[in-house]
PDB file of C-alpha atoms and ligand atoms in Angstrom:
ATOM      1  CA  MET A   1      28.750  -9.050  29.766  1.00  0.00           C
ATOM      2  CA  GLU A   2      28.911  -9.398  33.560  1.00  0.00           C
ATOM      3  CA  ALA A   3      28.003 -12.783  35.068  1.00  0.00           C
ATOM      4  CA  THR A   4      25.778 -11.295  37.761  1.00  0.00           C
ATOM      5  CA  TYR A   5      24.059  -7.983  38.391  1.00  0.00           C
ATOM      6  CA  GLN A   6      22.104  -6.274  41.161  1.00  0.00           C
ATOM      7  CA  THR A   7      18.872  -4.468  40.514  1.00  0.00           C
ATOM      8  CA  LYS A   8      15.921  -2.953  42.383  1.00  0.00           C
ATOM      9  CA  ALA A   9      12.673  -4.286  40.972  1.00  0.00           C
ATOM     10  CA  ILE A  10       8.923  -4.527  41.430  1.00  0.00           C
ATOM     11  CA  ILE A  11       7.540  -8.051  41.014  1.00  0.00           C
ATOM     12  CA  LEU A  12       4.774  -8.029  38.377  1.00  0.00           C
ATOM     13  CA  SER A  13       3.896 -11.722  38.259  1.00  0.00           C
ATOM     14  CA  ARG A  14       5.053 -15.149  39.330  1.00  0.00           C
ATOM     15  CA  GLN A  15       4.061 -18.409  37.620  1.00  0.00           C
ATOM     16  CA  PRO A  16       5.050 -22.023  38.337  1.00  0.00           C
ATOM     17  CA  PHE A  17       7.746 -23.178  35.947  1.00  0.00           C
ATOM     18  CA  ARG A  18       9.251 -26.633  35.495  1.00  0.00           C
ATOM     19  CA  GLU A  19       9.054 -28.941  38.510  1.00  0.00           C
ATOM     20  CA  ASN A  20      10.177 -26.733  41.385  1.00  0.00           C
ATOM     21  CA  ASP A  21      10.843 -23.344  39.863  1.00  0.00           C
ATOM     22  CA  CYS A  22       8.985 -20.152  39.135  1.00  0.00           C
ATOM     23  CA  ARG A  23       9.055 -17.731  36.264  1.00  0.00           C
ATOM     24  CA  VAL A  24       9.115 -14.201  37.664  1.00  0.00           C
ATOM     25  CA  ILE A  25       8.417 -11.097  35.587  1.00  0.00           C
ATOM     26  CA  VAL A  26       9.746  -7.927  37.186  1.00  0.00           C
ATOM     27  CA  TYR A  27      10.067  -4.268  36.301  1.00  0.00           C
ATOM     28  CA  SER A  28      13.486  -3.097  37.397  1.00  0.00           C
ATOM     29  CA  ARG A  29      14.550   0.495  37.864  1.00  0.00           C
ATOM     30  CA  ASP A  30      17.609   0.348  35.634  1.00  0.00           C
ATOM     31  CA  ARG A  31      16.867  -2.535  33.217  1.00  0.00           C
ATOM     32  CA  GLY A  32      13.147  -2.259  32.590  1.00  0.00           C
ATOM     33  CA  LYS A  33      10.982  -5.338  32.257  1.00  0.00           C
ATOM     34  CA  ILE A  34      12.841  -8.636  32.675  1.00  0.00           C
ATOM     35  CA  ASP A  35      11.781 -12.253  32.664  1.00  0.00           C
ATOM     36  CA  LEU A  36      13.636 -14.314  35.304  1.00  0.00           C
ATOM     37  CA  VAL A  37      13.649 -17.790  36.768  1.00  0.00           C
ATOM     38  CA  ALA A  38      13.733 -18.457  40.526  1.00  0.00           C
ATOM     39  CA  ARG A  39      14.891 -21.952  41.382  1.00  0.00           C
ATOM     40  CA  GLY A  40      13.157 -24.026  44.033  1.00  0.00           C
ATOM     41  CA  THR A  41      10.564 -21.357  44.817  1.00  0.00           C
ATOM     42  CA  LYS A  42       7.631 -23.769  44.564  1.00  0.00           C
ATOM     43  CA  LYS A  43       8.832 -25.509  47.734  1.00  0.00           C
ATOM     44  CA  ILE A  44       7.277 -24.185  50.939  1.00  0.00           C
ATOM     45  CA  SER A  45      10.726 -24.122  52.559  1.00  0.00           C
ATOM     46  CA  SER A  46      12.101 -21.731  49.904  1.00  0.00           C
ATOM     47  CA  LYS A  47      13.597 -18.628  51.519  1.00  0.00           C
ATOM     48  CA  LEU A  48      13.498 -16.805  48.222  1.00  0.00           C
ATOM     49  CA  ALA A  49       9.744 -17.157  47.578  1.00  0.00           C
ATOM     50  CA  GLY A  50       8.592 -14.646  50.224  1.00  0.00           C
ATOM     51  CA  HIS A  51      10.741 -11.932  48.660  1.00  0.00           C
ATOM     52  CA  LEU A  52       9.319 -12.582  45.194  1.00  0.00           C
ATOM     53  CA  GLU A  53       5.596 -12.166  45.789  1.00  0.00           C
ATOM     54  CA  PRO A  54       3.750 -10.033  43.247  1.00  0.00           C
ATOM     55  CA  PHE A  55       3.862  -6.263  44.054  1.00  0.00           C
ATOM     56  CA  ASN A  56       6.959  -6.588  46.291  1.00  0.00           C
ATOM     57  CA  LEU A  57       9.718  -4.050  45.853  1.00  0.00           C
ATOM     58  CA  SER A  58      12.865  -6.163  46.132  1.00  0.00           C
ATOM     59  CA  ASP A  59      16.601  -5.932  45.681  1.00  0.00           C
ATOM     60  CA  LEU A  60      17.622  -8.748  43.355  1.00  0.00           C
ATOM     61  CA  MET A  61      20.908 -10.401  42.554  1.00  0.00           C
ATOM     62  CA  VAL A  62      20.613 -11.975  39.120  1.00  0.00           C
ATOM     63  CA  ALA A  63      22.965 -14.522  37.551  1.00  0.00           C
ATOM     64  CA  ARG A  64      23.060 -14.720  33.781  1.00  0.00           C
ATOM     65  CA  GLY A  65      22.339 -18.144  32.313  1.00  0.00           C
ATOM     66  CA  ARG A  66      22.510 -19.503  28.802  1.00  0.00           C
ATOM     67  CA  GLN A  67      18.752 -19.721  28.339  1.00  0.00           C
ATOM     68  CA  TYR A  68      17.380 -17.819  31.344  1.00  0.00           C
ATOM     69  CA  ASP A  69      18.666 -15.382  33.891  1.00  0.00           C
ATOM     70  CA  TYR A  70      18.298 -16.700  37.441  1.00  0.00           C
ATOM     71  CA  ILE A  71      17.473 -14.890  40.665  1.00  0.00           C
ATOM     72  CA  GLY A  72      20.344 -15.751  43.004  1.00  0.00           C
ATOM     73  CA  ALA A  73      19.170 -13.677  45.954  1.00  0.00           C
ATOM     74  CA  ALA A  74      16.249 -11.384  46.785  1.00  0.00           C
ATOM     75  CA  ILE A  75      15.553  -9.079  49.713  1.00  0.00           C
ATOM     76  CA  SER A  76      12.222  -7.256  50.025  1.00  0.00           C
ATOM     77  CA  GLN A  77      12.437  -3.531  50.605  1.00  0.00           C
ATOM     78  CA  ASN A  78       8.668  -3.252  50.888  1.00  0.00           C
ATOM     79  CA  CYS A  79       6.047  -6.028  50.882  1.00  0.00           C
ATOM     80  CA  TYR A  80       3.076  -3.609  50.813  1.00  0.00           C
ATOM     81  CA  TYR A  81       1.377  -5.535  53.541  1.00  0.00           C
ATOM     82  CA  ASN A  82      -1.763  -3.351  53.481  1.00  0.00           C
ATOM     83  CA  ILE A  83      -2.341  -4.241  49.827  1.00  0.00           C
ATOM     84  CA  LYS A  84      -1.900  -7.973  50.346  1.00  0.00           C
ATOM     85  CA  SER A  85      -4.133  -8.082  53.436  1.00  0.00           C
ATOM     86  CA  ASP A  86      -7.071  -6.380  51.671  1.00  0.00           C
ATOM     87  CA  SER A  87      -8.834  -8.169  48.807  1.00  0.00           C
ATOM     88  CA  GLU A  88     -10.082  -4.937  47.167  1.00  0.00           C
ATOM     89  CA  LYS A  89      -6.575  -3.469  47.168  1.00  0.00           C
ATOM     90  CA  THR A  90      -5.107  -6.734  45.890  1.00  0.00           C
ATOM     91  CA  ALA A  91      -7.601  -6.731  43.013  1.00  0.00           C
ATOM     92  CA  CYS A  92      -6.775  -3.095  42.180  1.00  0.00           C
ATOM     93  CA  ALA A  93      -3.004  -3.770  42.239  1.00  0.00           C
ATOM     94  CA  GLY A  94      -3.570  -6.915  40.149  1.00  0.00           C
ATOM     95  CA  GLN A  95      -5.340  -4.890  37.439  1.00  0.00           C
ATOM     96  CA  ALA A  96      -2.527  -2.350  37.430  1.00  0.00           C
ATOM     97  CA  ALA A  97       0.199  -5.021  37.256  1.00  0.00           C
ATOM     98  CA  ASN A  98      -1.705  -6.658  34.383  1.00  0.00           C
ATOM     99  CA  ILE A  99      -1.897  -3.608  32.155  1.00  0.00           C
ATOM    100  CA  PHE A 100       1.640  -2.642  33.060  1.00  0.00           C
ATOM    101  CA  ASN A 101       2.837  -6.099  32.039  1.00  0.00           C
ATOM    102  CA  LYS A 102       0.752  -5.941  28.872  1.00  0.00           C
ATOM    103  CA  LEU A 103       1.786  -2.461  27.705  1.00  0.00           C
ATOM    104  CA  ILE A 104       5.477  -2.608  28.566  1.00  0.00           C
ATOM    105  CA  LYS A 105       7.699  -4.639  26.262  1.00  0.00           C
ATOM    106  CA  PRO A 106      10.661  -6.664  27.600  1.00  0.00           C
ATOM    107  CA  GLY A 107      13.676  -4.425  28.035  1.00  0.00           C
ATOM    108  CA  GLU A 108      11.575  -1.239  27.744  1.00  0.00           C
ATOM    109  CA  ARG A 109      12.926   0.942  30.493  1.00  0.00           C
ATOM    110  CA  GLY A 110      12.343   4.285  32.075  1.00  0.00           C
ATOM    111  CA  GLU A 111      12.814   5.755  35.528  1.00  0.00           C
ATOM    112  CA  ARG A 112       9.457   7.497  35.170  1.00  0.00           C
ATOM    113  CA  LEU A 113       7.578   4.255  34.510  1.00  0.00           C
ATOM    114  CA  PHE A 114       9.285   2.673  37.502  1.00  0.00           C
ATOM    115  CA  GLY A 115       8.403   5.752  39.576  1.00  0.00           C
ATOM    116  CA  LEU A 116       4.784   5.635  38.427  1.00  0.00           C
ATOM    117  CA  LEU A 117       4.362   1.987  39.420  1.00  0.00           C
ATOM    118  CA  LEU A 118       6.091   2.634  42.741  1.00  0.00           C
ATOM    119  CA  ASP A 119       3.837   5.666  43.435  1.00  0.00           C
ATOM    120  CA  PHE A 120       0.816   3.560  42.624  1.00  0.00           C
ATOM    121  CA  LEU A 121       1.801   0.850  45.142  1.00  0.00           C
ATOM    122  CA  GLU A 122       2.836   3.320  47.870  1.00  0.00           C
ATOM    123  CA  THR A 123      -0.381   5.336  47.502  1.00  0.00           C
ATOM    124  CA  LEU A 124      -2.628   2.270  47.378  1.00  0.00           C
ATOM    125  CA  ASN A 125      -0.866   0.813  50.421  1.00  0.00           C
ATOM    126  CA  LYS A 126      -1.425   3.992  52.466  1.00  0.00           C
ATOM    127  CA  ASN A 127      -5.029   4.891  51.598  1.00  0.00           C
ATOM    128  CA  GLN A 128      -8.322   3.208  52.403  1.00  0.00           C
ATOM    129  CA  LEU A 129     -10.968   3.698  49.697  1.00  0.00           C
ATOM    130  CA  SER A 130     -14.421   2.499  48.713  1.00  0.00           C
ATOM    131  CA  VAL A 131     -14.784  -0.070  45.914  1.00  0.00           C
ATOM    132  CA  ILE A 132     -15.806   2.508  43.295  1.00  0.00           C
ATOM    133  CA  ASN A 133     -12.832   4.680  44.269  1.00  0.00           C
ATOM    134  CA  TYR A 134     -10.424   1.778  43.772  1.00  0.00           C
ATOM    135  CA  GLN A 135     -11.745   1.497  40.210  1.00  0.00           C
ATOM    136  CA  LEU A 136     -11.184   5.209  39.735  1.00  0.00           C
ATOM    137  CA  PHE A 137      -7.665   4.992  41.165  1.00  0.00           C
ATOM    138  CA  TYR A 138      -6.847   2.143  38.791  1.00  0.00           C
ATOM    139  CA  HIS A 139      -8.116   4.222  35.856  1.00  0.00           C
ATOM    140  CA  PHE A 140      -5.989   7.195  36.941  1.00  0.00           C
ATOM    141  CA  PHE A 141      -3.003   4.846  36.890  1.00  0.00           C
ATOM    142  CA  ALA A 142      -3.988   3.531  33.436  1.00  0.00           C
ATOM    143  CA  LEU A 143      -4.278   7.095  32.092  1.00  0.00           C
ATOM    144  CA  SER A 144      -0.891   8.064  33.579  1.00  0.00           C
ATOM    145  CA  MET A 145       0.629   5.037  31.850  1.00  0.00           C
ATOM    146  CA  LEU A 146      -0.922   5.987  28.516  1.00  0.00           C
ATOM    147  CA  VAL A 147       0.447   9.522  28.870  1.00  0.00           C
ATOM    148  CA  GLU A 148       3.888   8.131  29.722  1.00  0.00           C
ATOM    149  CA  LEU A 149       3.774   5.925  26.610  1.00  0.00           C
ATOM    150  CA  GLY A 150       2.915   8.831  24.310  1.00  0.00           C
ATOM    151  CA  TYR A 151      -0.894   8.649  24.257  1.00  0.00           C
ATOM    152  CA  ARG A 152      -1.621  11.969  25.945  1.00  0.00           C
ATOM    153  CA  PRO A 153      -5.230  12.940  25.137  1.00  0.00           C
ATOM    154  CA  GLU A 154      -5.858  16.461  23.809  1.00  0.00           C
ATOM    155  CA  LEU A 155      -7.993  18.120  26.504  1.00  0.00           C
ATOM    156  CA  TYR A 156      -7.588  21.836  25.786  1.00  0.00           C
ATOM    157  CA  LYS A 157      -8.137  22.344  22.049  1.00  0.00           C
ATOM    158  CA  CYS A 158     -10.728  20.819  19.734  1.00  0.00           C
ATOM    159  CA  VAL A 159      -9.041  18.011  17.737  1.00  0.00           C
ATOM    160  CA  ILE A 160     -11.000  19.104  14.627  1.00  0.00           C
ATOM    161  CA  CYS A 161     -10.998  22.934  14.503  1.00  0.00           C
ATOM    162  CA  GLY A 162      -8.217  23.675  17.007  1.00  0.00           C
ATOM    163  CA  ASN A 163     -10.328  26.173  18.978  1.00  0.00           C
ATOM    164  CA  LYS A 164     -10.157  26.346  22.758  1.00  0.00           C
ATOM    165  CA  ILE A 165     -12.521  23.890  24.461  1.00  0.00           C
ATOM    166  CA  LEU A 166     -15.366  25.595  26.345  1.00  0.00           C
ATOM    167  CA  PRO A 167     -16.936  23.804  29.334  1.00  0.00           C
ATOM    168  CA  ASN A 168     -20.139  22.399  27.834  1.00  0.00           C
ATOM    169  CA  GLY A 169     -21.412  20.324  24.923  1.00  0.00           C
ATOM    170  CA  ASN A 170     -18.137  18.538  24.088  1.00  0.00           C
ATOM    171  CA  GLN A 171     -17.405  14.948  23.200  1.00  0.00           C
ATOM    172  CA  PHE A 172     -14.343  12.720  23.555  1.00  0.00           C
ATOM    173  CA  ASP A 173     -13.303  11.245  20.210  1.00  0.00           C
ATOM    174  CA  PHE A 174     -11.246   8.061  20.749  1.00  0.00           C
ATOM    175  CA  LEU A 175     -10.097   7.850  17.130  1.00  0.00           C
ATOM    176  CA  LYS A 176      -8.743  11.398  17.135  1.00  0.00           C
ATOM    177  CA  GLY A 177      -7.458  11.085  20.707  1.00  0.00           C
ATOM    178  CA  GLY A 178      -9.108  14.057  22.369  1.00  0.00           C
ATOM    179  CA  LEU A 179     -11.965  16.500  22.742  1.00  0.00           C
ATOM    180  CA  VAL A 180     -14.272  17.716  19.975  1.00  0.00           C
ATOM    181  CA  CYS A 181     -15.982  21.077  20.588  1.00  0.00           C
ATOM    182  CA  ALA A 182     -19.746  21.608  20.704  1.00  0.00           C
ATOM    183  CA  ILE A 183     -19.755  23.056  17.144  1.00  0.00           C
ATOM    184  CA  CYS A 184     -17.643  20.403  15.379  1.00  0.00           C
ATOM    185  CA  ARG A 185     -19.485  17.700  17.262  1.00  0.00           C
ATOM    186  CA  LYS A 186     -22.584  18.285  15.078  1.00  0.00           C
ATOM    187  CA  ASN A 187     -20.742  17.202  11.930  1.00  0.00           C
ATOM    188  CA  ASN A 188     -18.443  14.568  13.445  1.00  0.00           C
ATOM    189  CA  LYS A 189     -19.274  11.283  11.660  1.00  0.00           C
ATOM    190  CA  ASN A 190     -16.988   9.155  13.837  1.00  0.00           C
ATOM    191  CA  LYS A 191     -18.928   6.710  16.036  1.00  0.00           C
ATOM    192  CA  GLN A 192     -16.050   6.112  18.500  1.00  0.00           C
ATOM    193  CA  VAL A 193     -17.129   8.998  20.718  1.00  0.00           C
ATOM    194  CA  LEU A 194     -18.694   9.704  24.105  1.00  0.00           C
ATOM    195  CA  PRO A 195     -20.246  12.931  25.404  1.00  0.00           C
ATOM    196  CA  ILE A 196     -18.131  14.441  28.172  1.00  0.00           C
ATOM    197  CA  SER A 197     -19.204  16.745  31.005  1.00  0.00           C
ATOM    198  CA  ALA A 198     -17.377  19.894  32.110  1.00  0.00           C
ATOM    199  CA  ASP A 199     -16.468  18.257  35.452  1.00  0.00           C
ATOM    200  CA  CYS A 200     -15.074  15.169  33.730  1.00  0.00           C
ATOM    201  CA  ILE A 201     -12.848  17.384  31.548  1.00  0.00           C
ATOM    202  CA  LYS A 202     -11.545  19.150  34.687  1.00  0.00           C
ATOM    203  CA  VAL A 203     -10.679  15.855  36.397  1.00  0.00           C
ATOM    204  CA  LEU A 204      -8.996  14.420  33.285  1.00  0.00           C
ATOM    205  CA  ARG A 205      -6.847  17.553  32.960  1.00  0.00           C
ATOM    206  CA  LEU A 206      -5.776  17.138  36.589  1.00  0.00           C
ATOM    207  CA  ALA A 207      -5.208  13.410  36.083  1.00  0.00           C
ATOM    208  CA  VAL A 208      -2.707  13.864  33.245  1.00  0.00           C
ATOM    209  CA  GLU A 209      -0.798  16.516  35.187  1.00  0.00           C
ATOM    210  CA  SER A 210      -0.845  15.379  38.831  1.00  0.00           C
ATOM    211  CA  ASP A 211       0.737  12.641  40.894  1.00  0.00           C
ATOM    212  CA  LEU A 212      -1.367   9.711  42.021  1.00  0.00           C
ATOM    213  CA  ASN A 213      -1.030  10.665  45.686  1.00  0.00           C
ATOM    214  CA  LYS A 214      -2.716  13.989  44.888  1.00  0.00           C
ATOM    215  CA  LEU A 215      -5.421  12.401  42.730  1.00  0.00           C
ATOM    216  CA  ILE A 216      -6.423   9.928  45.419  1.00  0.00           C
ATOM    217  CA  LYS A 217      -7.515  12.840  47.656  1.00  0.00           C
ATOM    218  CA  LEU A 218     -10.039  14.254  45.157  1.00  0.00           C
ATOM    219  CA  LYS A 219     -13.662  14.089  46.307  1.00  0.00           C
ATOM    220  CA  ILE A 220     -15.703  12.969  43.311  1.00  0.00           C
ATOM    221  CA  SER A 221     -19.358  11.909  43.111  1.00  0.00           C
ATOM    222  CA  ASP A 222     -20.188   8.323  42.130  1.00  0.00           C
ATOM    223  CA  LYS A 223     -21.885   9.557  38.952  1.00  0.00           C
ATOM    224  CA  LEU A 224     -18.774  11.449  37.863  1.00  0.00           C
ATOM    225  CA  ILE A 225     -16.545   8.491  38.779  1.00  0.00           C
ATOM    226  CA  LYS A 226     -18.597   6.311  36.416  1.00  0.00           C
ATOM    227  CA  GLU A 227     -18.197   8.837  33.615  1.00  0.00           C
ATOM    228  CA  ILE A 228     -14.417   9.144  34.169  1.00  0.00           C
ATOM    229  CA  ASN A 229     -13.977   5.338  34.343  1.00  0.00           C
ATOM    230  CA  ASN A 230     -15.963   4.936  31.139  1.00  0.00           C
ATOM    231  CA  ILE A 231     -13.957   7.567  29.242  1.00  0.00           C
ATOM    232  CA  ILE A 232     -10.517   6.330  30.385  1.00  0.00           C
ATOM    233  CA  GLY A 233     -11.521   2.668  29.952  1.00  0.00           C
ATOM    234  CA  SER A 234     -12.784   3.332  26.401  1.00  0.00           C
ATOM    235  CA  PHE A 235      -9.656   5.348  25.547  1.00  0.00           C
ATOM    236  CA  TYR A 236      -7.473   2.474  26.735  1.00  0.00           C
ATOM    237  CA  ASN A 237      -9.576  -0.164  24.929  1.00  0.00           C
ATOM    238  CA  TYR A 238      -9.591   1.842  21.711  1.00  0.00           C
ATOM    239  CA  ASN A 239      -5.778   1.990  21.651  1.00  0.00           C
ATOM    240  CA  PHE A 240      -4.891  -1.441  22.984  1.00  0.00           C
ATOM    241  CA  ILE A 241      -7.695  -3.988  22.617  1.00  0.00           C
TER     242      ILE A 241
HETATM  243 ZN1  LIG B   1     -14.075  22.261  16.996  1.00  0.00          ZN
END
């Protein structure tokens, strides 16, 4: 195994570790999620610390150690200044980094996951939203992650009878992972369900098929945002909490 390696990575979290060091969890483009140690980064004078702030996209040089791998050098490619200077954006990015860190296992890798997280940060950095829209944007990210991890909800056919879903009278069944049609709904005994409107179905279909930078431009009423957040949040909770 090589003694050092270079990698491009997004910083997910940074925690104090030992007397002067930090433990840094990153998602790297070619090695997936890795747990690293940065020496001396608790000192204010540390040159490394600024390049290892959460949400930074940085080029890292990593030295292999017996117990831990150490960050030897780091250079930020993007600090996402607009996210860090806005508390609402910071909170939104924090939620996204949290679920990403929670759902992705160490070593789990994929260019598409890296690309998704990068898109999320780039799009959040560029766009100014209202509080409720930040929640929606976070939920779009969460749904995209679930799809990427193999939890794509069935949004076109009834998960019970297999018939095409018509616009009205449907429900989302979290146990079965998709929509139940207006007819099957009457006999569905499962309690892990929510009614779902025709507009919510349309947005969810777009959300599993479109990029985040397209989704952020959708104009959606506050009432519909609440419904979408509730459905995606419940779908996530059902599978992972
Ligand atoms: Zn049906």
